[in-house]
mmCIF file of C-alpha atoms in Angstrom:
data_model
loop_
_atom_site.group_PDB
_atom_site.id
_atom_site.type_symbol
_atom_site.label_atom_id
_atom_site.label_comp_id
_atom_site.label_asym_id
_atom_site.label_seq_id
_atom_site.Cartn_x
_atom_site.Cartn_y
_atom_site.Cartn_z
ATOM 1 C CA MET H 87 17.276 -14.661 11.277
ATOM 2 C CA THR H 88 18.468 -14.265 7.700
ATOM 3 C CA ALA H 89 21.333 -11.955 6.837
ATOM 4 C CA LEU H 90 21.224 -9.661 3.838
ATOM 5 C CA PRO H 91 24.111 -9.702 1.348
ATOM 6 C CA GLN H 92 26.385 -6.682 1.638
ATOM 7 C CA SER H 93 26.035 -6.142 -2.105
ATOM 8 C CA THR H 94 24.544 -7.856 -5.135
ATOM 9 C CA GLU H 95 25.995 -8.429 -8.574
ATOM 10 C CA ARG H 96 22.924 -6.920 -10.241
ATOM 11 C CA LYS H 97 19.794 -5.083 -9.117
ATOM 12 C CA LEU H 98 16.996 -6.499 -11.223
ATOM 13 C CA GLY H 99 13.743 -4.662 -10.792
ATOM 14 C CA LEU H 100 10.837 -2.807 -12.337
ATOM 15 C CA VAL H 101 10.342 0.778 -13.424
ATOM 16 C CA ILE H 102 6.647 1.669 -13.542
ATOM 17 C CA ASP H 103 5.453 4.687 -15.493
ATOM 18 C CA LEU H 104 2.519 6.255 -13.656
ATOM 19 C CA ASP H 105 2.009 8.589 -16.605
ATOM 20 C CA THR H 106 1.044 5.813 -19.003
ATOM 21 C CA CYS H 107 -0.543 3.191 -16.716
ATOM 22 C CA VAL H 108 -4.253 3.069 -17.574
ATOM 23 C CA GLY H 109 -5.319 0.828 -14.688
ATOM 24 C CA CYS H 110 -6.509 -1.996 -16.954
ATOM 25 C CA HIS H 111 -5.293 -4.700 -14.510
ATOM 26 C CA ALA H 112 -3.783 -6.774 -17.330
ATOM 27 C CA CYS H 113 -0.608 -7.063 -15.231
ATOM 28 C CA VAL H 114 -2.648 -8.377 -12.290
ATOM 29 C CA VAL H 115 -4.335 -11.027 -14.410
ATOM 30 C CA SER H 116 -1.134 -12.177 -16.113
ATOM 31 C CA CYS H 117 0.728 -12.312 -12.792
ATOM 32 C CA LYS H 118 -2.035 -14.387 -11.234
ATOM 33 C CA GLY H 119 -2.099 -16.742 -14.190
ATOM 34 C CA TRP H 120 1.627 -17.272 -14.510
ATOM 35 C CA ASN H 121 2.294 -17.764 -10.809
ATOM 36 C CA THR H 122 -0.686 -20.075 -10.369
ATOM 37 C CA GLU H 123 0.331 -22.325 -13.238
ATOM 38 C CA ASN H 124 4.122 -22.329 -12.978
ATOM 39 C CA TYR H 125 5.959 -21.170 -9.866
ATOM 40 C CA GLY H 126 5.737 -22.813 -6.424
ATOM 41 C CA ALA H 127 2.397 -23.430 -4.721
ATOM 42 C CA PRO H 128 -0.594 -22.202 -6.770
ATOM 43 C CA LEU H 129 -2.120 -18.861 -5.792
ATOM 44 C CA SER H 130 -5.352 -19.936 -4.185
ATOM 45 C CA ASP H 131 -8.843 -18.504 -4.528
ATOM 46 C CA MET H 132 -11.691 -19.110 -2.096
ATOM 47 C CA ASP H 133 -15.333 -18.501 -2.916
ATOM 48 C CA ALA H 134 -14.134 -16.796 -6.094
ATOM 49 C CA TYR H 135 -17.634 -16.345 -7.517
ATOM 50 C CA GLY H 136 -19.508 -16.073 -4.250
ATOM 51 C CA ALA H 137 -20.582 -13.238 -2.006
ATOM 52 C CA ASP H 138 -17.273 -12.995 -0.137
ATOM 53 C CA PRO H 139 -14.423 -13.865 -2.526
ATOM 54 C CA GLU H 140 -10.869 -14.045 -1.241
ATOM 55 C CA GLY H 141 -7.663 -14.794 -3.090
ATOM 56 C CA THR H 142 -3.913 -14.356 -3.219
ATOM 57 C CA PHE H 143 -2.440 -11.797 -5.606
ATOM 58 C CA LEU H 144 1.218 -10.779 -5.957
ATOM 59 C CA ASN H 145 0.466 -7.595 -7.866
ATOM 60 C CA ARG H 146 -2.353 -5.134 -7.313
ATOM 61 C CA VAL H 147 -3.361 -1.832 -8.917
ATOM 62 C CA HIS H 148 -4.740 0.991 -6.772
ATOM 63 C CA SER H 149 -6.445 4.038 -8.296
ATOM 64 C CA TYR H 150 -6.406 7.496 -6.709
ATOM 65 C CA GLU H 151 -8.026 10.818 -7.526
ATOM 66 C CA VAL H 152 -5.268 13.430 -7.331
ATOM 67 C CA VAL H 153 -5.734 17.214 -7.245
ATOM 68 C CA PRO H 154 -2.364 18.924 -7.824
ATOM 69 C CA VAL H 155 -1.937 22.500 -6.585
ATOM 70 C CA ASP H 156 -0.920 23.898 -9.976
ATOM 71 C CA ALA H 157 -2.521 21.487 -12.443
ATOM 72 C CA ALA H 158 -5.792 19.897 -13.438
ATOM 73 C CA PRO H 159 -7.213 17.004 -11.367
ATOM 74 C CA MET H 160 -6.292 13.536 -12.569
ATOM 75 C CA VAL H 161 -6.695 9.859 -11.791
ATOM 76 C CA VAL H 162 -3.437 8.038 -11.066
ATOM 77 C CA HIS H 163 -3.317 4.254 -11.327
ATOM 78 C CA PHE H 164 -0.677 2.893 -8.971
ATOM 79 C CA PRO H 165 0.512 -0.712 -9.437
ATOM 80 C CA LYS H 166 2.250 -2.213 -6.404
ATOM 81 C CA SER H 167 4.091 -5.438 -5.715
ATOM 82 C CA CYS H 168 7.301 -6.429 -3.911
ATOM 83 C CA LEU H 169 9.955 -3.760 -4.478
ATOM 84 C CA HIS H 170 12.938 -6.108 -3.841
ATOM 85 C CA CYS H 171 14.469 -3.662 -1.360
ATOM 86 C CA GLU H 172 18.229 -3.504 -0.850
ATOM 87 C CA ASP H 173 17.677 -3.294 2.913
ATOM 88 C CA ALA H 174 14.731 -5.680 3.025
ATOM 89 C CA PRO H 175 13.237 -5.948 6.557
ATOM 90 C CA CYS H 176 11.163 -8.950 5.466
ATOM 91 C CA VAL H 177 14.400 -10.919 5.095
ATOM 92 C CA THR H 178 16.085 -10.013 8.367
ATOM 93 C CA VAL H 179 12.959 -10.714 10.428
ATOM 94 C CA CYS H 180 12.379 -14.220 9.032
ATOM 95 C CA PRO H 181 13.007 -16.794 11.824
ATOM 96 C CA THR H 182 13.598 -19.770 9.529
ATOM 97 C CA GLY H 183 15.623 -18.239 6.710
ATOM 98 C CA ALA H 184 12.814 -18.894 4.251
ATOM 99 C CA SER H 185 12.907 -15.295 3.085
ATOM 100 C CA PHE H 186 16.189 -14.363 1.401
ATOM 101 C CA LYS H 187 17.804 -11.952 -1.069
ATOM 102 C CA ARG H 188 19.881 -13.386 -3.898
ATOM 103 C CA VAL H 189 23.451 -12.200 -4.394
ATOM 104 C CA GLU H 190 23.476 -12.742 -8.153
ATOM 105 C CA ASP H 191 20.551 -10.460 -9.030
ATOM 106 C CA GLY H 192 19.116 -8.908 -5.859
ATOM 107 C CA ILE H 193 15.741 -10.636 -6.161
ATOM 108 C CA VAL H 194 13.971 -11.295 -2.844
ATOM 109 C CA LEU H 195 12.381 -14.747 -2.715
ATOM 110 C CA VAL H 196 10.675 -17.111 -0.284
ATOM 111 C CA ASN H 197 11.705 -20.740 0.048
ATOM 112 C CA GLU H 198 8.222 -22.132 0.550
ATOM 113 C CA GLN H 199 9.524 -25.416 1.983
ATOM 114 C CA ASP H 200 11.055 -23.517 4.915
ATOM 115 C CA CYS H 201 8.216 -21.028 5.411
ATOM 116 C CA ILE H 202 6.164 -21.731 8.547
ATOM 117 C CA GLY H 203 3.528 -19.091 7.790
ATOM 118 C CA CYS H 204 4.252 -16.996 10.879
ATOM 119 C CA GLY H 205 3.556 -13.752 9.003
ATOM 120 C CA LEU H 206 6.452 -11.789 10.521
ATOM 121 C CA CYS H 207 7.694 -10.756 7.089
ATOM 122 C CA ALA H 208 4.287 -9.324 6.239
ATOM 123 C CA TRP H 209 4.353 -7.281 9.447
ATOM 124 C CA ALA H 210 7.862 -6.037 8.652
ATOM 125 C CA CYS H 211 7.137 -5.018 5.046
ATOM 126 C CA PRO H 212 6.102 -1.325 5.015
ATOM 127 C CA TYR H 213 4.518 -1.687 1.579
ATOM 128 C CA GLY H 214 2.074 -4.495 2.282
ATOM 129 C CA ALA H 215 3.645 -6.446 -0.568
ATOM 130 C CA ARG H 216 3.416 -9.919 0.983
ATOM 131 C CA GLU H 217 0.328 -12.087 1.191
ATOM 132 C CA MET H 218 -0.387 -15.222 3.155
ATOM 133 C CA ASP H 219 -1.837 -17.929 0.959
ATOM 134 C CA ALA H 220 -4.566 -19.337 3.169
ATOM 135 C CA LEU H 221 -4.720 -22.727 1.478
ATOM 136 C CA ALA H 222 -0.981 -23.277 1.005
ATOM 137 C CA GLY H 223 -0.142 -21.897 4.468
ATOM 138 C CA VAL H 224 2.930 -20.062 3.168
ATOM 139 C CA MET H 225 3.827 -16.479 2.400
ATOM 140 C CA LYS H 226 3.670 -15.441 -1.247
ATOM 141 C CA LYS H 227 5.270 -12.487 -3.011
ATOM 142 C CA CYS H 228 6.428 -11.203 -6.379
ATOM 143 C CA THR H 229 9.399 -13.204 -7.690
ATOM 144 C CA LEU H 230 10.038 -10.989 -10.748
ATOM 145 C CA CYS H 231 9.053 -14.178 -12.583
ATOM 146 C CA VAL H 232 12.443 -15.709 -11.851
ATOM 147 C CA ASP H 233 11.289 -18.839 -13.664
ATOM 148 C CA ARG H 234 10.755 -16.788 -16.836
ATOM 149 C CA ILE H 235 13.674 -14.386 -16.988
ATOM 150 C CA TYR H 236 16.296 -17.174 -16.950
ATOM 151 C CA ASN H 237 14.311 -19.703 -18.996
ATOM 152 C CA GLU H 238 16.300 -20.369 -22.175
ATOM 153 C CA ASN H 239 13.399 -22.377 -23.588
ATOM 154 C CA LEU H 240 11.464 -19.135 -24.007
ATOM 155 C CA PRO H 241 12.050 -16.648 -26.842
ATOM 156 C CA GLU H 242 14.276 -13.742 -25.836
ATOM 157 C CA GLU H 243 11.380 -11.266 -25.849
ATOM 158 C CA ASP H 244 9.492 -13.429 -23.333
ATOM 159 C CA ARG H 245 12.306 -13.536 -20.769
ATOM 160 C CA VAL H 246 10.833 -10.704 -18.751
ATOM 161 C CA PRO H 247 8.271 -10.716 -15.933
ATOM 162 C CA SER H 248 4.800 -11.661 -17.084
ATOM 163 C CA CYS H 249 3.385 -8.272 -16.060
ATOM 164 C CA VAL H 250 5.931 -6.464 -18.253
ATOM 165 C CA ARG H 251 5.274 -8.684 -21.257
ATOM 166 C CA THR H 252 1.515 -8.203 -20.921
ATOM 167 C CA CYS H 253 1.179 -4.449 -20.253
ATOM 168 C CA PRO H 254 -0.670 -3.001 -23.280
ATOM 169 C CA ALA H 255 0.340 0.577 -22.440
ATOM 170 C CA GLY H 256 4.070 -0.125 -22.115
ATOM 171 C CA ALA H 257 3.994 1.267 -18.585
ATOM 172 C CA ARG H 258 6.186 -1.447 -17.059
ATOM 173 C CA HIS H 259 9.913 -1.818 -17.701
ATOM 174 C CA PHE H 260 12.357 -4.463 -16.476
ATOM 175 C CA GLY H 261 16.124 -4.407 -16.198
ATOM 176 C CA ASP H 262 19.246 -3.927 -14.095
ATOM 177 C CA LEU H 263 18.909 -0.799 -11.989
ATOM 178 C CA GLY H 264 22.454 -1.333 -10.736
ATOM 179 C CA ASP H 265 23.753 -0.517 -14.235
ATOM 180 C CA GLU H 266 23.588 3.220 -14.835
ATOM 181 C CA ASN H 267 23.714 2.641 -18.593
ATOM 182 C CA SER H 268 20.729 0.279 -18.690
ATOM 183 C CA THR H 269 17.485 1.375 -20.287
ATOM 184 C CA VAL H 270 15.647 1.366 -16.961
ATOM 185 C CA SER H 271 18.330 3.446 -15.232
ATOM 186 C CA GLN H 272 18.225 5.991 -18.047
ATOM 187 C CA LEU H 273 14.444 6.180 -17.746
ATOM 188 C CA VAL H 274 14.760 6.911 -14.031
ATOM 189 C CA ALA H 275 17.366 9.612 -14.659
ATOM 190 C CA GLU H 276 15.454 11.279 -17.495
ATOM 191 C CA ARG H 277 12.024 11.248 -15.874
ATOM 192 C CA GLY H 278 12.918 11.820 -12.235
ATOM 193 C CA GLY H 279 12.076 8.325 -11.051
ATOM 194 C CA PHE H 280 11.477 8.017 -7.312
ATOM 195 C CA ASP H 281 11.369 5.488 -4.473
ATOM 196 C CA LEU H 282 8.116 4.541 -2.792
ATOM 197 C CA MET H 283 8.103 5.760 0.823
ATOM 198 C CA PRO H 284 11.843 6.598 0.990
ATOM 199 C CA GLU H 285 11.477 7.569 4.647
ATOM 200 C CA GLN H 286 11.268 3.856 5.492
ATOM 201 C CA GLY H 287 14.964 3.484 4.649
ATOM 202 C CA THR H 288 14.511 0.195 2.769
ATOM 203 C CA SER H 289 16.117 1.428 -0.502
ATOM 204 C CA PRO H 290 13.630 -0.264 -2.858
ATOM 205 C CA VAL H 291 15.055 -1.364 -6.191
ATOM 206 C CA ASN H 292 11.782 -0.764 -8.064
ATOM 207 C CA LYS H 293 11.233 2.831 -9.143
ATOM 208 C CA TYR H 294 8.224 4.876 -10.222
ATOM 209 C CA LEU H 295 8.093 7.520 -12.940
ATOM 210 C CA PRO H 296 5.830 10.428 -11.914
ATOM 211 C CA PRO H 297 2.704 11.348 -13.902
ATOM 212 C CA ARG H 298 2.948 14.557 -15.886
ATOM 213 C CA ASN H 299 0.403 17.332 -15.492
ATOM 214 C CA ARG H 300 -2.477 16.687 -17.851
ATOM 215 C CA ASP H 301 -3.147 20.351 -18.645
ATOM 216 C CA THR H 302 0.524 20.819 -19.581
ATOM 217 C CA LEU H 303 0.343 17.900 -21.995
ATOM 218 C CA ALA H 304 -2.823 19.289 -23.531
ATOM 219 C CA ALA H 305 -1.184 22.667 -24.076
ATOM 220 C CA GLN H 306 1.747 21.034 -25.853
ATOM 221 C CA ALA H 307 -0.412 18.884 -28.108
ATOM 222 C CA PRO H 308 -1.149 20.205 -31.622
ATOM 223 C CA ALA H 309 -4.620 21.598 -32.202
ATOM 224 C CA PRO H 310 -6.954 19.026 -33.779
ATOM 225 C CA ARG H 311 -7.737 19.547 -37.463
ATOM 226 C CA GLN H 312 -11.337 20.045 -38.477
ATOM 227 C CA ALA H 313 -12.718 17.349 -40.736
ATOM 228 C CA ASP H 314 -13.763 18.407 -44.227
ATOM 229 C CA PRO H 315 -17.580 18.021 -44.355
ATOM 230 C CA SER H 316 -17.629 18.059 -48.164
ATOM 231 C CA THR H 317 -18.570 14.855 -49.995
ATOM 232 C CA ASP H 318 -17.462 16.085 -53.408
ATOM 233 C CA GLY H 319 -15.443 13.585 -55.341
ATOM 234 C CA LEU H 320 -16.431 10.550 -53.310
ATOM 235 C CA ASP H 321 -16.519 7.378 -55.379
ATOM 236 C CA GLY H 322 -16.876 3.667 -54.797
ATOM 237 C CA PHE H 323 -18.946 2.456 -51.853
ATOM 238 C CA LEU H 324 -18.819 5.781 -49.975
ATOM 239 C CA GLY H 325 -19.959 7.619 -53.072
ATOM 240 C CA TRP H 326 -22.876 5.248 -53.498
ATOM 241 C CA ILE H 327 -23.932 5.773 -49.854
ATOM 242 C CA ASP H 328 -23.725 9.554 -50.286
ATOM 243 C CA ARG H 329 -25.827 9.504 -53.467
ATOM 244 C CA THR H 330 -28.374 7.173 -51.887
ATOM 245 C CA LEU H 331 -28.811 9.206 -48.700
ATOM 246 C CA SER H 332 -29.045 12.480 -50.605
ATOM 247 C CA ARG H 333 -32.307 11.289 -52.172
ATOM 248 C CA PHE H 334 -34.157 11.448 -48.842
#
Protein backbone atom coordinates (compact mmCIF):
# COMPACT_ATOMS: atom_id res chain seq x y z
CA MET A 1 0.00 0.00 0.00
CA THR A 2 1.08 3.58 -0.63
CA ALA A 3 1.65 5.99 2.22
CA LEU A 4 0.41 9.55 2.12
CA PRO A 5 2.84 12.40 2.85
CA GLN A 6 2.34 13.96 6.27
CA SER A 7 2.24 17.38 4.62
CA THR A 8 2.79 18.95 1.22
CA GLU A 9 4.70 22.06 0.25
CA ARG A 10 1.72 23.43 -1.66
CA LYS A 11 -1.94 22.49 -2.13
CA LEU A 12 -2.65 23.07 -5.80
CA GLY A 13 -6.29 22.70 -6.67
CA LEU A 14 -9.42 24.15 -8.22
CA VAL A 15 -12.09 26.50 -6.94
CA ILE A 16 -15.31 26.11 -8.91
CA ASP A 17 -17.96 28.81 -8.83
CA LEU A 18 -21.39 27.17 -9.00
CA ASP A 19 -22.95 30.62 -9.33
CA THR A 20 -21.38 31.32 -12.71
CA CYS A 21 -21.03 27.83 -14.25
CA VAL A 22 -23.46 27.66 -17.17
CA GLY A 23 -23.08 23.93 -17.86
CA CYS A 24 -21.66 24.44 -21.36
CA HIS A 25 -19.28 21.45 -21.02
CA ALA A 26 -16.38 23.40 -22.55
CA CYS A 27 -14.22 22.19 -19.64
CA VAL A 28 -15.18 18.58 -20.41
CA VAL A 29 -14.25 18.91 -24.07
CA SER A 30 -10.95 20.67 -23.41
CA CYS A 31 -10.00 18.15 -20.72
CA LYS A 32 -10.75 15.26 -23.05
CA GLY A 33 -8.76 16.83 -25.85
CA TRP A 34 -5.70 17.77 -23.84
CA ASN A 35 -5.41 14.48 -21.98
CA THR A 36 -6.00 12.41 -25.11
CA GLU A 37 -3.32 14.22 -27.09
CA ASN A 38 -0.66 14.88 -24.46
CA TYR A 39 -0.59 13.08 -21.12
CA GLY A 40 -0.10 9.32 -20.64
CA ALA A 41 -2.29 6.78 -22.43
CA PRO A 42 -4.97 8.39 -24.63
CA LEU A 43 -8.50 8.58 -23.22
CA SER A 44 -10.28 5.96 -25.25
CA ASP A 45 -13.70 6.04 -26.88
CA MET A 46 -15.65 2.99 -28.00
CA ASP A 47 -18.54 3.10 -30.43
CA ALA A 48 -18.42 6.89 -30.10
CA TYR A 49 -21.02 7.50 -32.81
CA GLY A 50 -23.00 4.31 -32.38
CA ALA A 51 -26.03 3.29 -30.39
CA ASP A 52 -24.11 2.54 -27.19
CA PRO A 53 -21.15 4.93 -26.92
CA GLU A 54 -18.68 4.57 -24.07
CA GLY A 55 -15.62 6.63 -23.25
CA THR A 56 -13.24 7.81 -20.57
CA PHE A 57 -13.62 11.33 -19.19
CA LEU A 58 -11.67 12.93 -16.33
CA ASN A 59 -14.13 15.77 -15.83
CA ARG A 60 -17.90 15.66 -16.00
CA VAL A 61 -20.67 18.22 -15.46
CA HIS A 62 -23.90 17.21 -13.72
CA SER A 63 -26.99 19.43 -13.76
CA TYR A 64 -29.57 19.51 -10.96
CA GLU A 65 -32.89 21.25 -10.46
CA VAL A 66 -32.76 22.83 -7.00
CA VAL A 67 -35.71 24.25 -5.04
CA PRO A 68 -34.41 26.27 -2.07
CA VAL A 69 -36.74 26.80 0.89
CA ASP A 70 -36.51 30.60 0.82
CA ALA A 71 -35.64 31.36 -2.80
CA ALA A 72 -36.73 30.79 -6.36
CA PRO A 73 -36.04 27.42 -8.05
CA MET A 74 -32.82 27.22 -10.04
CA VAL A 75 -30.69 24.89 -12.11
CA VAL A 76 -27.22 24.25 -10.69
CA HIS A 77 -24.49 22.91 -12.96
CA PHE A 78 -22.01 20.90 -10.93
CA PRO A 79 -18.61 20.06 -12.48
CA LYS A 80 -16.77 17.19 -10.81
CA SER A 81 -13.34 15.65 -11.17
CA CYS A 82 -10.62 14.41 -8.79
CA LEU A 83 -10.50 16.67 -5.72
CA HIS A 84 -6.85 15.82 -4.84
CA CYS A 85 -7.79 15.04 -1.23
CA GLU A 86 -5.30 15.55 1.59
CA ASP A 87 -6.37 12.22 3.09
CA ALA A 88 -6.83 10.42 -0.22
CA PRO A 89 -8.21 6.86 0.27
CA CYS A 90 -7.46 6.06 -3.38
CA VAL A 91 -3.75 6.31 -2.56
CA THR A 92 -3.64 4.23 0.60
CA VAL A 93 -5.67 1.39 -0.93
CA CYS A 94 -3.47 0.99 -4.02
CA PRO A 95 -1.64 -2.39 -3.83
CA THR A 96 1.15 -1.50 -6.25
CA GLY A 97 1.93 2.09 -5.32
CA ALA A 98 0.73 3.31 -8.70
CA SER A 99 -1.52 5.87 -7.06
CA PHE A 100 0.41 8.51 -5.12
CA LYS A 101 0.25 12.07 -3.77
CA ARG A 102 3.11 14.43 -4.55
CA VAL A 103 4.90 16.21 -1.72
CA GLU A 104 5.82 19.28 -3.76
CA ASP A 105 2.29 20.32 -4.76
CA GLY A 106 -0.24 17.86 -3.33
CA ILE A 107 -1.41 16.60 -6.72
CA VAL A 108 -2.68 13.00 -6.74
CA LEU A 109 -1.45 11.05 -9.77
CA VAL A 110 -1.38 7.52 -11.17
CA ASN A 111 1.81 5.94 -12.47
CA GLU A 112 0.22 4.09 -15.36
CA GLN A 113 3.20 1.76 -15.77
CA ASP A 114 2.57 0.36 -12.28
CA CYS A 115 -1.23 0.30 -12.47
CA ILE A 116 -2.65 -3.22 -12.79
CA GLY A 117 -6.23 -2.07 -13.33
CA CYS A 118 -7.60 -3.71 -10.19
CA GLY A 119 -10.06 -0.86 -9.60
CA LEU A 120 -9.57 -0.68 -5.83
CA CYS A 121 -8.91 3.05 -5.99
CA ALA A 122 -12.20 3.60 -7.79
CA TRP A 123 -14.02 1.67 -5.06
CA ALA A 124 -12.27 3.72 -2.37
CA CYS A 125 -12.97 7.13 -3.92
CA PRO A 126 -16.25 8.48 -2.44
CA TYR A 127 -16.64 10.96 -5.30
CA GLY A 128 -16.55 8.58 -8.24
CA ALA A 129 -13.68 10.62 -9.67
CA ARG A 130 -11.67 7.74 -11.15
CA GLU A 131 -12.40 5.91 -14.38
CA MET A 132 -11.03 2.70 -15.79
CA ASP A 133 -9.89 3.14 -19.36
CA ALA A 134 -11.17 -0.04 -20.97
CA LEU A 135 -8.71 -0.02 -23.86
CA ALA A 136 -5.60 1.04 -21.92
CA GLY A 137 -6.44 -1.21 -18.95
CA VAL A 138 -5.34 1.43 -16.44
CA MET A 139 -7.06 3.83 -14.09
CA LYS A 140 -7.37 7.42 -15.27
CA LYS A 141 -8.02 10.59 -13.29
CA CYS A 142 -7.61 14.35 -13.32
CA THR A 143 -3.93 15.35 -13.14
CA LEU A 144 -4.58 19.12 -12.83
CA CYS A 145 -2.82 19.14 -16.21
CA VAL A 146 0.54 18.66 -14.53
CA ASP A 147 2.13 18.65 -17.97
CA ARG A 148 0.79 22.16 -18.59
CA ILE A 149 1.23 24.00 -15.31
CA TYR A 150 5.01 23.41 -15.20
CA ASN A 151 5.63 23.66 -18.95
CA GLU A 152 7.95 26.63 -19.50
CA ASN A 153 7.47 26.33 -23.26
CA LEU A 154 3.92 27.61 -22.82
CA PRO A 155 3.02 31.28 -22.28
CA GLU A 156 2.46 32.16 -18.63
CA GLU A 157 -1.30 32.53 -19.10
CA ASP A 158 -1.51 28.97 -20.46
CA ARG A 159 0.20 27.34 -17.47
CA VAL A 160 -3.08 26.43 -15.84
CA PRO A 161 -5.29 23.35 -16.24
CA SER A 162 -6.94 23.14 -19.63
CA CYS A 163 -10.43 23.34 -18.09
CA VAL A 164 -9.56 26.63 -16.36
CA ARG A 165 -8.07 28.16 -19.49
CA THR A 166 -11.12 27.18 -21.54
CA CYS A 167 -14.04 28.11 -19.24
CA PRO A 168 -15.93 30.93 -21.02
CA ALA A 169 -17.79 31.95 -17.85
CA GLY A 170 -14.70 32.25 -15.65
CA ALA A 171 -16.21 29.73 -13.24
CA ARG A 172 -13.00 27.76 -12.68
CA HIS A 173 -10.00 29.05 -10.73
CA PHE A 174 -6.61 27.43 -10.10
CA GLY A 175 -4.01 28.10 -7.44
CA ASP A 176 -2.42 27.20 -4.12
CA LEU A 177 -5.11 26.60 -1.53
CA GLY A 178 -2.40 26.12 1.09
CA ASP A 179 -1.54 29.83 0.81
CA GLU A 180 -4.15 31.89 2.62
CA ASN A 181 -3.13 34.97 0.62
CA SER A 182 -3.61 33.35 -2.79
CA THR A 183 -6.45 34.45 -5.03
CA VAL A 184 -8.22 31.10 -4.71
CA SER A 185 -7.99 31.10 -0.91
CA GLN A 186 -9.42 34.61 -0.78
CA LEU A 187 -12.28 33.54 -3.04
CA VAL A 188 -13.08 30.67 -0.68
CA ALA A 189 -13.00 32.97 2.35
CA GLU A 190 -15.11 35.71 0.75
CA ARG A 191 -17.76 33.47 -0.79
CA GLY A 192 -18.03 30.74 1.83
CA GLY A 193 -16.39 28.02 -0.24
CA PHE A 194 -17.13 24.48 0.91
CA ASP A 195 -15.86 20.90 0.66
CA LEU A 196 -17.76 18.26 -1.27
CA MET A 197 -19.12 15.61 1.11
CA PRO A 198 -17.06 16.70 4.16
CA GLU A 199 -18.50 13.83 6.18
CA GLN A 200 -16.21 11.47 4.25
CA GLY A 201 -13.21 12.92 6.09
CA THR A 202 -11.00 13.07 2.98
CA SER A 203 -10.25 16.83 3.26
CA PRO A 204 -10.52 17.59 -0.48
CA VAL A 205 -8.28 20.38 -1.73
CA ASN A 206 -10.76 21.50 -4.41
CA LYS A 207 -13.47 23.83 -3.15
CA TYR A 208 -16.87 24.93 -4.44
CA LEU A 209 -18.40 28.40 -4.23
CA PRO A 210 -22.16 28.19 -3.54
CA PRO A 211 -24.73 29.58 -5.99
CA ARG A 212 -26.49 32.73 -4.86
CA ASN A 213 -30.27 32.96 -4.72
CA ARG A 214 -31.54 34.07 -8.10
CA ASP A 215 -34.43 36.16 -6.76
CA THR A 216 -32.01 38.04 -4.48
CA LEU A 217 -29.78 38.88 -7.44
CA ALA A 218 -32.78 40.06 -9.43
CA ALA A 219 -33.86 42.35 -6.61
CA GLN A 220 -30.40 43.91 -6.45
CA ALA A 221 -30.14 44.46 -10.19
CA PRO A 222 -31.08 47.92 -11.53
CA ALA A 223 -34.42 48.20 -13.27
CA PRO A 224 -34.09 47.94 -17.07
CA ARG A 225 -34.49 51.20 -18.98
CA GLN A 226 -37.25 51.45 -21.54
CA ALA A 227 -36.05 51.96 -25.09
CA ASP A 228 -37.03 55.22 -26.78
CA PRO A 229 -39.46 54.27 -29.59
CA SER A 230 -38.99 57.60 -31.37
CA THR A 231 -37.19 57.63 -34.72
CA ASP A 232 -36.77 61.40 -34.85
CA GLY A 233 -33.34 62.51 -35.88
CA LEU A 234 -32.24 59.22 -37.38
CA ASP A 235 -29.83 59.67 -40.26
CA GLY A 236 -27.61 57.50 -42.42
CA PHE A 237 -28.66 53.93 -43.14
CA LEU A 238 -31.12 53.72 -40.22
CA GLY A 239 -32.76 56.94 -41.33
CA TRP A 240 -33.14 55.62 -44.86
CA ILE A 241 -34.77 52.40 -43.56
CA ASP A 242 -37.17 54.43 -41.40
CA ARG A 243 -38.18 56.69 -44.29
CA THR A 244 -38.61 53.73 -46.62
CA LEU A 245 -40.77 51.69 -44.24
CA SER A 246 -42.92 54.69 -43.34
CA ARG A 247 -44.20 54.79 -46.93
CA PHE A 248 -46.09 51.50 -46.52
